[in-house]
Short mmCIF file of C-alpha atoms in Angstrom, two decimals:
data_model
loop_
_atom_site.label_atom_id
_atom_site.label_comp_id
_atom_site.label_asym_id
_atom_site.label_seq_id
_atom_site.Cartn_x
_atom_site.Cartn_y
_atom_site.Cartn_z
CA GLY U 1113 -7.05 -0.12 7.55
CA CYS U 1114 -8.73 -3.29 7.15
CA ASP U 1115 -9.70 -4.90 4.27
CA LYS U 1116 -12.27 -3.70 3.02
CA THR U 1117 -12.69 -0.57 5.55
CA THR U 1118 -10.21 1.80 3.14
CA PRO U 1119 -11.93 1.10 -0.30
CA GLY U 1120 -15.62 1.04 1.51
CA GLN U 1121 -15.10 4.00 3.14
CA MET U 1122 -13.42 5.64 0.19
CA MET U 1123 -15.97 4.84 -2.36
CA GLY U 1124 -18.92 6.76 0.55
CA ALA U 1125 -16.84 9.47 -0.01
CA ALA U 1126 -17.15 9.12 -3.89
CA SER U 1127 -20.86 9.13 -3.51
CA VAL U 1128 -21.11 12.07 -1.98
CA ASP U 1129 -17.71 14.05 -4.22
CA LEU U 1130 -17.44 15.97 -0.69
CA PRO U 1131 -13.47 17.12 0.28
CA ALA U 1132 -11.89 13.64 1.57
CA ILE U 1133 -8.34 12.49 2.28
CA VAL U 1134 -7.39 9.07 3.96
CA LEU U 1135 -5.34 8.27 6.61
CA SER U 1136 -4.47 4.56 7.63
CA SER U 1137 -3.70 3.14 10.35
CA GLY U 1138 -0.62 1.95 9.55
CA PRO U 1139 1.09 -1.23 9.34
CA MET U 1140 2.02 -3.61 12.84
CA LEU U 1141 6.10 -3.69 13.49
CA ASN U 1142 7.62 -6.30 11.89
CA GLY U 1143 6.73 -10.07 13.29
CA LYS U 1144 9.41 -11.88 15.72
CA PHE U 1145 9.96 -15.43 16.32
CA ARG U 1146 13.58 -17.08 17.47
CA GLY U 1147 15.59 -14.94 15.91
CA GLN U 1148 13.59 -14.86 12.16
CA ASP U 1149 10.92 -11.98 11.03
CA ILE U 1150 7.55 -13.65 10.44
CA GLY U 1151 4.37 -12.04 8.59
CA SER U 1152 0.60 -11.44 10.70
CA GLY U 1153 0.11 -13.60 7.75
CA THR U 1154 2.04 -16.10 6.26
CA HIS U 1155 3.34 -17.28 9.02
CA ALA U 1156 -0.06 -17.38 10.76
CA TRP U 1157 -1.24 -20.08 8.44
CA ARG U 1158 1.46 -21.67 7.83
CA PHE U 1159 2.61 -22.25 11.03
CA SER U 1160 -1.03 -23.56 11.69
CA GLU U 1161 -0.27 -26.22 9.26
CA GLN U 1162 2.79 -27.59 10.91
CA VAL U 1163 0.58 -27.67 14.37
CA ARG U 1164 -1.61 -30.08 12.41
CA ALA U 1165 1.19 -32.16 10.82
CA GLY U 1166 2.69 -32.22 14.66
CA GLU U 1167 6.03 -30.54 12.67
CA MET U 1168 5.17 -27.35 16.42
CA THR U 1169 3.29 -27.26 19.27
CA LEU U 1170 0.66 -25.21 20.40
CA GLN U 1171 2.39 -23.57 23.25
CA ASP U 1172 4.85 -23.35 20.71
CA PHE U 1173 2.08 -21.93 18.05
CA MET U 1174 1.14 -19.27 20.78
CA SER U 1175 4.75 -17.95 21.53
CA ALA U 1176 4.86 -17.35 17.91
CA GLU U 1177 1.77 -15.31 17.45
CA ALA U 1178 2.06 -13.12 20.36
CA GLY U 1179 4.89 -12.25 18.19
CA GLY U 1180 4.01 -12.08 15.24
CA SER U 1181 1.62 -9.36 16.00
CA ARG U 1182 3.23 -7.24 18.31
CA SER U 1183 1.76 -3.94 18.13
CA ASN U 1184 -1.20 -1.67 16.88
CA GLY U 1185 -1.60 -1.51 12.90
CA VAL U 1186 -3.02 -3.87 10.47
CA CYS U 1187 -1.12 -6.78 8.49
CA ASN U 1188 2.40 -6.16 8.24
CA THR U 1189 2.71 -8.47 4.67
CA MET U 1190 1.14 -7.58 0.98
CA GLY U 1191 -2.57 -8.50 2.19
CA THR U 1192 -4.69 -6.79 1.23
CA ALA U 1193 -4.95 -3.88 3.85
CA SER U 1194 -1.51 -2.69 2.85
CA THR U 1195 -1.78 -2.83 -0.25
CA MET U 1196 -4.43 -0.41 -0.86
CA ALA U 1197 -3.07 1.65 1.12
CA SER U 1198 -0.61 0.77 -1.17
CA ILE U 1199 -2.77 2.34 -3.96
CA MET U 1200 -4.32 4.76 -1.73
CA GLU U 1201 -1.00 6.78 -2.66
CA GLY U 1202 -1.09 5.16 -5.85
CA LEU U 1203 -4.44 7.06 -6.59
CA GLY U 1204 -3.09 10.39 -4.85
CA LEU U 1205 -6.08 10.20 -2.02
CA CYS U 1206 -3.85 10.74 0.81
CA LEU U 1207 0.02 12.01 1.85
CA PRO U 1208 2.75 10.75 0.93
CA GLU U 1209 4.15 7.52 3.00
CA ASN U 1210 1.06 6.64 4.50
CA ALA U 1211 0.97 3.45 3.44
CA THR U 1212 4.22 2.27 5.09
CA TYR U 1213 4.41 4.37 8.48
CA PRO U 1214 4.16 1.95 10.97
CA GLY U 1215 1.27 2.57 13.42
CA PRO U 1216 3.26 2.59 16.75
CA ASP U 1217 5.72 5.00 14.62
CA SER U 1218 5.72 8.08 15.86
CA ARG U 1219 6.08 10.26 12.22
CA ARG U 1220 2.39 8.31 11.79
CA LYS U 1221 1.36 10.95 15.12
CA THR U 1222 2.84 13.51 12.55
CA LEU U 1223 0.97 12.87 9.20
CA ALA U 1224 -2.21 12.56 10.88
CA HIS U 1225 -1.55 16.36 12.43
CA LEU U 1226 -0.89 17.12 8.21
CA THR U 1227 -3.69 15.37 7.28
CA GLY U 1228 -6.11 17.02 9.53
CA ASN U 1229 -4.18 20.47 8.46
CA ARG U 1230 -4.55 19.38 4.70
CA ILE U 1231 -8.39 18.82 4.96
CA VAL U 1232 -9.06 21.67 6.24
CA GLU U 1233 -7.44 23.50 3.30
CA MET U 1234 -8.97 21.00 0.99
CA VAL U 1235 -13.13 22.12 2.07
CA LYS U 1236 -12.09 25.61 1.28
CA GLN U 1237 -10.84 25.02 -1.90
CA ASP U 1238 -13.21 22.74 -2.23
CA ILE U 1239 -10.71 20.17 -4.04
CA ARG U 1240 -13.12 16.45 -4.17
CA PRO U 1241 -12.67 12.96 -5.12
CA SER U 1242 -13.91 12.82 -9.04
CA GLN U 1243 -11.00 16.02 -9.19
CA ILE U 1244 -8.78 13.26 -7.51
CA MET U 1245 -9.84 9.95 -9.08
CA THR U 1246 -9.11 10.95 -12.54
CA ARG U 1247 -8.63 8.05 -15.10
CA ALA U 1248 -4.75 8.56 -14.88
CA ALA U 1249 -5.44 8.26 -11.20
CA PHE U 1250 -6.39 4.63 -11.94
CA GLU U 1251 -3.87 3.27 -14.50
CA ASN U 1252 -1.44 5.16 -12.47
CA ALA U 1253 -2.93 2.88 -8.92
CA ILE U 1254 -2.40 0.01 -11.31
CA LEU U 1255 0.37 -0.37 -12.07
CA LEU U 1256 1.57 0.46 -9.21
CA HIS U 1257 -1.00 -3.21 -7.91
CA ALA U 1258 1.39 -4.41 -10.13
CA ALA U 1259 5.24 -3.30 -9.42
CA ILE U 1260 4.18 -3.75 -5.68
CA GLY U 1261 2.80 -7.20 -5.55
CA GLY U 1262 -0.60 -6.32 -4.68
CA SER U 1263 -3.60 -8.84 -3.28
CA THR U 1264 -5.62 -10.13 -5.93
CA ASN U 1265 -8.38 -7.80 -3.93
CA SER U 1266 -7.61 -5.21 -4.98
CA VAL U 1267 -9.03 -5.25 -8.16
CA VAL U 1268 -12.51 -6.30 -7.19
CA HIS U 1269 -12.03 -2.69 -4.98
CA LEU U 1270 -10.51 -0.65 -7.36
CA LEU U 1271 -13.06 -1.72 -10.41
CA ALA U 1272 -16.06 -0.70 -7.23
CA LEU U 1273 -14.58 2.62 -6.39
CA ALA U 1274 -13.96 3.38 -10.53
CA GLY U 1275 -18.17 2.87 -10.71
CA ARG U 1276 -18.61 5.26 -7.61
CA VAL U 1277 -17.33 8.23 -10.11
CA GLY U 1278 -18.38 7.17 -13.29
CA ILE U 1279 -14.35 5.96 -15.15
CA LYS U 1280 -15.08 3.01 -17.08
CA LEU U 1281 -12.18 0.20 -15.76
CA SER U 1282 -12.32 -3.44 -16.80
CA MET U 1283 -10.00 -6.38 -15.94
CA GLU U 1284 -8.84 -5.50 -19.70
CA ASP U 1285 -7.35 -2.81 -18.25
CA PHE U 1286 -5.18 -4.23 -15.70
CA ASP U 1287 -4.10 -6.67 -18.09
CA ARG U 1288 -3.41 -3.67 -20.51
CA LEU U 1289 -1.26 -1.35 -17.67
CA GLY U 1290 0.14 -4.72 -15.64
CA ARG U 1291 2.06 -6.55 -18.52
CA ASP U 1292 4.84 -5.22 -19.15
CA VAL U 1293 5.47 -3.84 -14.93
CA PRO U 1294 7.64 -7.25 -13.20
CA LEU U 1295 7.97 -7.19 -9.48
CA LEU U 1296 9.70 -4.07 -7.77
CA VAL U 1297 8.67 -4.99 -4.02
CA ASN U 1298 10.78 -7.85 -2.06
CA LEU U 1299 7.62 -8.90 0.32
CA MET U 1300 5.65 -11.38 1.88
CA PRO U 1301 3.55 -13.58 1.06
CA SER U 1302 5.24 -13.60 -3.13
CA GLY U 1303 8.75 -12.09 -1.41
CA LYS U 1304 10.90 -11.99 2.12
CA TYR U 1305 10.67 -9.02 3.58
CA LEU U 1306 7.87 -7.10 5.95
CA MET U 1307 6.25 -3.86 5.83
CA GLU U 1308 8.28 -2.17 7.80
CA ASP U 1309 11.27 -3.14 5.86
CA PHE U 1310 9.38 -1.24 2.86
CA CYS U 1311 8.67 2.19 5.09
CA TYR U 1312 12.78 2.20 5.59
CA ALA U 1313 13.50 1.53 1.94
CA GLY U 1314 11.72 4.54 0.80
CA GLY U 1315 7.97 2.85 0.17
CA VAL U 1316 4.99 3.86 -2.42
CA PRO U 1317 6.83 7.37 -3.06
CA ALA U 1318 10.05 4.93 -4.90
CA VAL U 1319 8.40 2.28 -5.89
CA LEU U 1320 6.63 5.15 -7.96
CA LYS U 1321 9.92 6.78 -8.76
CA GLU U 1322 10.90 3.47 -10.54
CA LEU U 1323 8.00 3.04 -12.72
CA GLY U 1324 9.24 6.34 -14.34
CA ALA U 1325 7.88 6.88 -17.76
CA LEU U 1326 5.80 4.68 -16.29
CA VAL U 1327 3.43 7.11 -14.14
CA HIS U 1328 1.18 9.71 -15.48
CA ARG U 1329 2.72 12.49 -13.70
CA ASP U 1330 0.72 14.96 -13.82
CA ALA U 1331 -1.82 13.55 -12.06
CA ILE U 1332 -2.48 15.49 -8.58
CA THR U 1333 -2.27 14.12 -5.55
CA VAL U 1334 -4.48 15.72 -2.10
CA SER U 1335 -1.40 17.13 -1.30
CA GLY U 1336 -1.72 19.32 -3.62
CA ARG U 1337 1.96 18.60 -5.43
CA SER U 1338 1.47 15.47 -9.06
CA GLN U 1339 2.94 11.82 -9.01
CA GLY U 1340 5.35 13.12 -10.69
CA ASP U 1341 6.86 15.52 -7.76
CA ILE U 1342 6.53 13.11 -5.63
CA ALA U 1343 8.19 10.62 -7.14
CA ASP U 1344 11.60 12.94 -8.29
CA GLY U 1345 11.86 13.68 -4.08
CA ALA U 1346 12.12 9.72 -3.16
CA GLN U 1347 14.93 7.18 -3.12
CA VAL U 1348 15.22 3.81 -2.80
CA TRP U 1349 17.68 3.10 0.81
CA ASN U 1350 16.86 -0.73 0.47
CA ARG U 1351 17.92 -2.88 -3.23
CA ASP U 1352 17.45 -5.71 -1.61
CA VAL U 1353 13.53 -4.86 -0.82
CA ILE U 1354 13.05 -2.57 -3.96
CA GLY U 1355 14.35 -3.48 -7.22
CA THR U 1356 14.35 -1.34 -10.37
CA MET U 1357 12.47 -2.09 -14.16
CA GLU U 1358 16.20 -3.35 -15.12
CA ALA U 1359 17.18 -5.76 -12.15
CA PRO U 1360 13.20 -6.11 -10.85
CA ILE U 1361 12.86 -8.85 -7.65
CA GLY U 1362 11.00 -11.51 -10.17
CA PRO U 1363 9.19 -11.21 -13.60
#
């Protein structure tokens, strides 16, 4: 699930164009330190600088680190790992909620079982990555990337992935598609919350619903359902975490 494994594996899948489906490891639980939530990446850098400045003891730093990475799973901030997991949902390459169920969550075990069932059906139906990763799917992923405040590394990964399936994608596409998309998700490092909170707030399907008419609703996913159908069934449960197009988290 870390930064390069998700795009690397999907580039391989795209190259051979055999039926493939993504199952991420999921983000770790929210970090906890002295009554506050801390991000596995965001606060590690902040605290390490405080140690260097003599504002935090090494013992306190070690305690914070232990509480910041307290379960299995990838970084709980919107770093490259969680960004790429989210983008896999935007591309339609995984089942809904794959990006946000925490690593230790029992629902991820259920998702793993359902994913196993689904890939068997995809093999029988010969549903290949080239049929999922269309121009519309990449545009949905770029829109989602802007809305979640995703890692800039994903630009490199999406350009590379598009190249593997023969779709012409450029930096201009990111500029054109993302220009009018505000920040809808309030997650570190650009915001306040963490991936566990994003999960409980509605996750990627809820963001796609908020993007509304901007999304290519007819883009098909590995689930057999369209992105529009998935978005229609979603709901936002926490407006502090997921904003609206009219009242976004940021510009």
